[in-house]
mmCIF file of C-alpha atoms and ligand atoms in Angstrom:
data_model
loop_
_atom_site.group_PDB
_atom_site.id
_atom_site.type_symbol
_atom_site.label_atom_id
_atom_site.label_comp_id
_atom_site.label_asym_id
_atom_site.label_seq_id
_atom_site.Cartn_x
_atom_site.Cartn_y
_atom_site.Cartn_z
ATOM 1 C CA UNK A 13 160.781 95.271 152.946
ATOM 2 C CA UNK A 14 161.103 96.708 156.436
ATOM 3 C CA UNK A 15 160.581 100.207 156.834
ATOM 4 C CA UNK A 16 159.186 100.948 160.551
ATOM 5 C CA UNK A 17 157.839 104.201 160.450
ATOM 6 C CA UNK A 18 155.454 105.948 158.132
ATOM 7 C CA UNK A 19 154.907 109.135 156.081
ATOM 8 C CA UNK A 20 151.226 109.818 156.190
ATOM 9 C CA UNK A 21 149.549 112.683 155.054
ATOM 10 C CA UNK A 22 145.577 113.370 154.826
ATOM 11 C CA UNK A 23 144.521 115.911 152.381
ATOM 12 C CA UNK A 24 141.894 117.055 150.351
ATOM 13 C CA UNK A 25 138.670 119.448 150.754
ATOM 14 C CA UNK A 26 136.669 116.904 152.257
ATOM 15 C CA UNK A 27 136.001 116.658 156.025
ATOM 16 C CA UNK A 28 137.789 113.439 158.502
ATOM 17 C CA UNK A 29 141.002 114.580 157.909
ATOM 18 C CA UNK A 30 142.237 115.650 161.683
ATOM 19 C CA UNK A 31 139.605 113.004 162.638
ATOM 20 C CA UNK A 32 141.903 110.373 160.758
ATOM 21 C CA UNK A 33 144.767 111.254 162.513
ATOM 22 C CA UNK A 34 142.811 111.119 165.973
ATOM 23 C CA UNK A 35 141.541 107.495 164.939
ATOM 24 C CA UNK A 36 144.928 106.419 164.802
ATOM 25 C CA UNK A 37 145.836 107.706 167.623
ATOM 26 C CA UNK A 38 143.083 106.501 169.238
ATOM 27 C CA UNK A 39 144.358 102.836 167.770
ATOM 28 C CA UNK A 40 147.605 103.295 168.868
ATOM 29 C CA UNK A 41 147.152 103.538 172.519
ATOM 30 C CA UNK A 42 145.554 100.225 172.546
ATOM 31 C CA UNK A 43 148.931 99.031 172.153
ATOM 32 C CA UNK A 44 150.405 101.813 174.840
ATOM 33 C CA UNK A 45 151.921 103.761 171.831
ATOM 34 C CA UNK A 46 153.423 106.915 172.074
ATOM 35 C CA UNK A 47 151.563 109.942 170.457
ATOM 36 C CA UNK A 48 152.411 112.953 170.477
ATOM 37 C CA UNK A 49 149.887 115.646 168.377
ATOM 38 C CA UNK A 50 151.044 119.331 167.864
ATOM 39 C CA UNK A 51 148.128 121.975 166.427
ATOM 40 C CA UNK A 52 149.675 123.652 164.236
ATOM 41 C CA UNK A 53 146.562 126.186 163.884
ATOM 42 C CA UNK A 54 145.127 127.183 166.710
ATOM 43 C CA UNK A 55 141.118 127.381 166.642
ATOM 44 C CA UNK A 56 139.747 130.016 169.006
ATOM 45 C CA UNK A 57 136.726 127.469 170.394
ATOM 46 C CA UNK A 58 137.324 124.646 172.200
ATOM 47 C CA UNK A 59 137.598 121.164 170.941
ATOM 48 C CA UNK A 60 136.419 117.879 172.492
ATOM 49 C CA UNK A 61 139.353 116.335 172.032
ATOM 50 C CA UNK A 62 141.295 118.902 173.894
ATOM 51 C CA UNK A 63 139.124 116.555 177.165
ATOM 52 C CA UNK A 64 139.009 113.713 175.570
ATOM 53 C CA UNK A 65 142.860 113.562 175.459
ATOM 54 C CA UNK A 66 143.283 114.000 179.103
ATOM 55 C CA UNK A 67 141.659 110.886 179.250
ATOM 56 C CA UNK A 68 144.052 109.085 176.923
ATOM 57 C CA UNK A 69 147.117 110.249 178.798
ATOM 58 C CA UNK A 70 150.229 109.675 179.117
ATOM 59 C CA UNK A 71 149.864 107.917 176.332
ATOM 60 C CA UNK A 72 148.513 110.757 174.310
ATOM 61 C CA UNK A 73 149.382 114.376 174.495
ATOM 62 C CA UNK A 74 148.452 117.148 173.068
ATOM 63 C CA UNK A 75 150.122 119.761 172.160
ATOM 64 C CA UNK A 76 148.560 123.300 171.710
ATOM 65 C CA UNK A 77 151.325 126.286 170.399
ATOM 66 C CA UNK A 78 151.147 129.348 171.618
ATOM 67 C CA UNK A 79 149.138 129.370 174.821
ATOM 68 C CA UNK A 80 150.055 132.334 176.914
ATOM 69 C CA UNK A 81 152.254 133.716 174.573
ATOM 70 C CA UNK A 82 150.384 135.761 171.943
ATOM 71 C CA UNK A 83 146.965 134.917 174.099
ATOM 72 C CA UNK A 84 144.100 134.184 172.461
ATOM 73 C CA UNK A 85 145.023 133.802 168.585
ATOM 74 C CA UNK A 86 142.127 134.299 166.014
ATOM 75 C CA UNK A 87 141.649 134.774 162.581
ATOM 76 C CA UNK A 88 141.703 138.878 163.288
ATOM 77 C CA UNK A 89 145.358 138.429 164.708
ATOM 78 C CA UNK A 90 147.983 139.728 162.226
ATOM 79 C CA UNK A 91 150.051 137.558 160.225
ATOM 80 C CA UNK A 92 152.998 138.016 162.587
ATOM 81 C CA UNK A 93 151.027 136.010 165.535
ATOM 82 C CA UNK A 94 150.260 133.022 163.417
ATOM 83 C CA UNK A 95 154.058 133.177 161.945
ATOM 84 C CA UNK A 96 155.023 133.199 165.548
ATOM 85 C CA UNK A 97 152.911 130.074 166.748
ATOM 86 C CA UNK A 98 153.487 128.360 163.230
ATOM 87 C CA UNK A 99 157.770 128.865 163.520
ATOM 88 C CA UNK A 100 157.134 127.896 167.604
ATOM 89 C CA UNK A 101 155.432 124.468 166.036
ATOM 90 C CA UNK A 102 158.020 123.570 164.224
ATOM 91 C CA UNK A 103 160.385 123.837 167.143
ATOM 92 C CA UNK A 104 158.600 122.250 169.405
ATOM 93 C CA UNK A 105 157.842 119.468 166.488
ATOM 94 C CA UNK A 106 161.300 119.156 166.172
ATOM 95 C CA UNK A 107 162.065 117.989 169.772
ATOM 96 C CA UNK A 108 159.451 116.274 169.789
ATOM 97 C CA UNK A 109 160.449 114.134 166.855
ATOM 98 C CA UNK A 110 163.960 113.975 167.321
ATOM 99 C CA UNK A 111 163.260 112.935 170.933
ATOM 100 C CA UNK A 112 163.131 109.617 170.027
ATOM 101 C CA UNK A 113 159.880 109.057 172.915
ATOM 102 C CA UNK A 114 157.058 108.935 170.809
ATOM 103 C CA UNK A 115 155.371 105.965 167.888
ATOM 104 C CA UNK A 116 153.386 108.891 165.927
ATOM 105 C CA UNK A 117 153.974 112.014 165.655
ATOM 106 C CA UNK A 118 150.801 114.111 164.417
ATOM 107 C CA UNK A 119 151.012 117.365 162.879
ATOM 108 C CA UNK A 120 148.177 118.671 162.770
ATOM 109 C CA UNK A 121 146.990 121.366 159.770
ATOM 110 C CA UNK A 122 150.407 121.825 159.095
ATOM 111 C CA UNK A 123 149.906 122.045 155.434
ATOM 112 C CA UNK A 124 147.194 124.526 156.241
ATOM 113 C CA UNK A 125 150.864 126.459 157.801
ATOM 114 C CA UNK A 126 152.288 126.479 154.449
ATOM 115 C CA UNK A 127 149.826 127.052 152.141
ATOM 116 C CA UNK A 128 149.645 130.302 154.432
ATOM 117 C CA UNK A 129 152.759 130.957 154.378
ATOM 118 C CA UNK A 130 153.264 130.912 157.816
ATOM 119 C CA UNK A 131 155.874 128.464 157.327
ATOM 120 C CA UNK A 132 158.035 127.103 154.357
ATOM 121 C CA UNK A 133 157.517 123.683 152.642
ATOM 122 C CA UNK A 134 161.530 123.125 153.555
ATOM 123 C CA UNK A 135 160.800 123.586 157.435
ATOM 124 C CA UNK A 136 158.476 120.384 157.374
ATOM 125 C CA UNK A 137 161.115 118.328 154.535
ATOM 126 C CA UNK A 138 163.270 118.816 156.841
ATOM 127 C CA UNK A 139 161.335 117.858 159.996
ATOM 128 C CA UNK A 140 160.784 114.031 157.338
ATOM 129 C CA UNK A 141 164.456 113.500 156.943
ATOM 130 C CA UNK A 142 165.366 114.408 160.683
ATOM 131 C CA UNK A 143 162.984 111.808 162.025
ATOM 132 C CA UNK A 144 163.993 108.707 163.701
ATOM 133 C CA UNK A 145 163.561 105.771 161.160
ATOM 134 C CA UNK A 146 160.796 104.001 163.440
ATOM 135 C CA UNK A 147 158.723 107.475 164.002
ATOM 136 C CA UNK A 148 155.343 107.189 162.385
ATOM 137 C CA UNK A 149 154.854 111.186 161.128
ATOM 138 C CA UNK A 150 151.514 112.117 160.090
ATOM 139 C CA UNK A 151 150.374 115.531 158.468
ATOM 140 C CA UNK A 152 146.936 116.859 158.327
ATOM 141 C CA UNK A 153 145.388 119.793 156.388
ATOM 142 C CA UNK A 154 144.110 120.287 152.776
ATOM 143 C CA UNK A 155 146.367 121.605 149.921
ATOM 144 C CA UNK A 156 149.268 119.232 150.548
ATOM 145 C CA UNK A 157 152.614 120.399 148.354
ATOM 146 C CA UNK A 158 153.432 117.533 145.964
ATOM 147 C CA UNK A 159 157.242 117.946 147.511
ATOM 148 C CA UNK A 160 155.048 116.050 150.775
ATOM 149 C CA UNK A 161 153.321 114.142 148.930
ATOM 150 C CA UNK A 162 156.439 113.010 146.881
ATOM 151 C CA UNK A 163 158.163 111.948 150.397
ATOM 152 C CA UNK A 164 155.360 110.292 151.780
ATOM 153 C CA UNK A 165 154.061 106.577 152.285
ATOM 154 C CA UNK A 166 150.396 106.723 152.537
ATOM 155 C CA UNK A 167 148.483 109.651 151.245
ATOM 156 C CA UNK A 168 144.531 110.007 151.470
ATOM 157 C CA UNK A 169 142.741 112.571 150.009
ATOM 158 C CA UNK A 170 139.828 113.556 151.453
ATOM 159 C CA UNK A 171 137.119 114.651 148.483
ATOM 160 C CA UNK A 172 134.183 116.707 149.489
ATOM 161 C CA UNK A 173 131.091 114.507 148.074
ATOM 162 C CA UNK A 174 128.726 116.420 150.465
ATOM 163 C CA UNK A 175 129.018 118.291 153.175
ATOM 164 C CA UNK A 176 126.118 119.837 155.614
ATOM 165 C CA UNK A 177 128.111 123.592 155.808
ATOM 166 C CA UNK A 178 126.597 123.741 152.249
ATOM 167 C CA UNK A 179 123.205 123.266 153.203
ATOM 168 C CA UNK A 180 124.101 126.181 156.176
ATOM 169 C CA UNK A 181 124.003 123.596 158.997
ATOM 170 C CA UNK A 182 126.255 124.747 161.092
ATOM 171 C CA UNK A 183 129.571 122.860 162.489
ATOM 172 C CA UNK A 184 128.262 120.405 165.343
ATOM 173 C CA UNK A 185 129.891 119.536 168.683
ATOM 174 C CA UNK A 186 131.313 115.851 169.004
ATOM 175 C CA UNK A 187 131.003 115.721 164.991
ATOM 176 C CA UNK A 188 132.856 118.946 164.073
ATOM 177 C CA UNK A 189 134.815 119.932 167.077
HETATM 178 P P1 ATP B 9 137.717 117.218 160.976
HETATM 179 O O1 ATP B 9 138.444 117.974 162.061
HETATM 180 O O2 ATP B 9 136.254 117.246 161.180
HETATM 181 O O3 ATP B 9 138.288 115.860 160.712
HETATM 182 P P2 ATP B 9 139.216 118.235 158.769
HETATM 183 O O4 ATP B 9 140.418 118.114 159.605
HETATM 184 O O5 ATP B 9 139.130 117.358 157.555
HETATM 185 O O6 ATP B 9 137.901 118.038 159.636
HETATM 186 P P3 ATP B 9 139.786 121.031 158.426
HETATM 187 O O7 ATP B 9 140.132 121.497 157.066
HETATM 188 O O8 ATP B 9 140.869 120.905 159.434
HETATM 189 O O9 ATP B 9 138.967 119.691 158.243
HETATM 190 O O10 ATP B 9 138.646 121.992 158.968
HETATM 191 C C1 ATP B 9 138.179 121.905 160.240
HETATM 192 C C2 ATP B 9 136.727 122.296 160.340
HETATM 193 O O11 ATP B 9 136.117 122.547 159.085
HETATM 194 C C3 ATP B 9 135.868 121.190 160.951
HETATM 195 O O12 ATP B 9 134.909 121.779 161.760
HETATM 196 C C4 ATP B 9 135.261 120.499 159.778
HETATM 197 O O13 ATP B 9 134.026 119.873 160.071
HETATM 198 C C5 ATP B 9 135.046 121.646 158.836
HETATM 199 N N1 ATP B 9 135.114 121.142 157.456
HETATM 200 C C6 ATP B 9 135.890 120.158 156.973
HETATM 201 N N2 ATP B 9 135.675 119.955 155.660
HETATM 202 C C7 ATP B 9 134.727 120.851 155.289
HETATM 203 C C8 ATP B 9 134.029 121.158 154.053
HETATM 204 N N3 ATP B 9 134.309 120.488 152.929
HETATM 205 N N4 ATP B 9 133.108 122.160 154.074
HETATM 206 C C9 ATP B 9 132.852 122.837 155.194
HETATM 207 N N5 ATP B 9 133.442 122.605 156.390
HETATM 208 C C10 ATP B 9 134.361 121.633 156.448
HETATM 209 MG MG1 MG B 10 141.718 119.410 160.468
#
């Protein structure tokens, strides 16, 4: 059976799951792939792979919604602003898919998007029957709709066995972002 691209979706209230996606990415431009990842949710720190990823490129880009046009985006921001850069995501997920330039295609928290409401579960369906047959599409974020998970190839969940937040160590750079 030949099917070229994949479906992949890591979920689940354990952490590794945007760290998964990296991985593969990180795989994939051993063999000059094409990757494309679009943040669905923006963090308001900075991330070491937002550097790292300059490092990887062309190969790899990185796509961050909404810089410089609702600014600096946090969790005090009304619902509106993260509609805004959520909707905006899916565009720009859309061209990028459709573009036909690219081996993966991560997006990344976007089922973070819906369970918020930011988005509908339809918007991202849509987005997996639009793609080209050879894209490899991979969704991040915990509480994955079982219309996703129905659609997709490969789907981890990530279970919290342990996790240091618990113990109130907090979040560590180059381990957490
Ligand atoms: P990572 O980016 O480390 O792979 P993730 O994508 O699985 O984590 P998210 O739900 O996107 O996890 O949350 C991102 C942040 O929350 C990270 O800093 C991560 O370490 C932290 N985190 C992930 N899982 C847990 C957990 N079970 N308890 C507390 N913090 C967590
Ligand atoms: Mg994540």
């Amino acid at each position: 059976m030949g099917k070229d691209g994949l479906v992949i979706v890591y979920t689940g209230n354990g952490k590794g799951k945007t760290t998964a996606a990296l991985g593969m990415a990180l795989r994939a431009v051993g063999y000059n792939h094409k990757i494309c990842m679009i943040q669905f949710i923006k963090g308001t720190w900075p991330y070491g792979e937002i550097e790292s990823v300059k490092r990887l490129q062309p190969e790899l880009e990185l796509v961050i919604v909404g810089k410089g046009f609702v600014g600096i985006i946090d969790d005090k921001s009304p619902h509106e602003d993260h509609e805004k850069i959520a909707k905006e995501a899916i565009q720009i997920s859309k061209e990028k898919i459709q573009s036909g330039n690219y081996n993966i295609v991560i997006l990344d928290e976007v089922n973070y998007a819906i369970n918020l409401d930011l988005i509908h579960v339809d918007d991202v369906l849509n987005l997996i029957k639009s793609k080209p047959d050879n894209l490899n599409l991979v969704l991040t974020g915990n509480y994955a709709k079982n219309e996703i998970i129905d659609v997709a190839d490969l789907v981890t969940e990530m279970k919290e066995i342990k996790h240091p937040f618990k113990s109130g160590i907090k979040a560590k750079k180059g381990i957490d972002f």
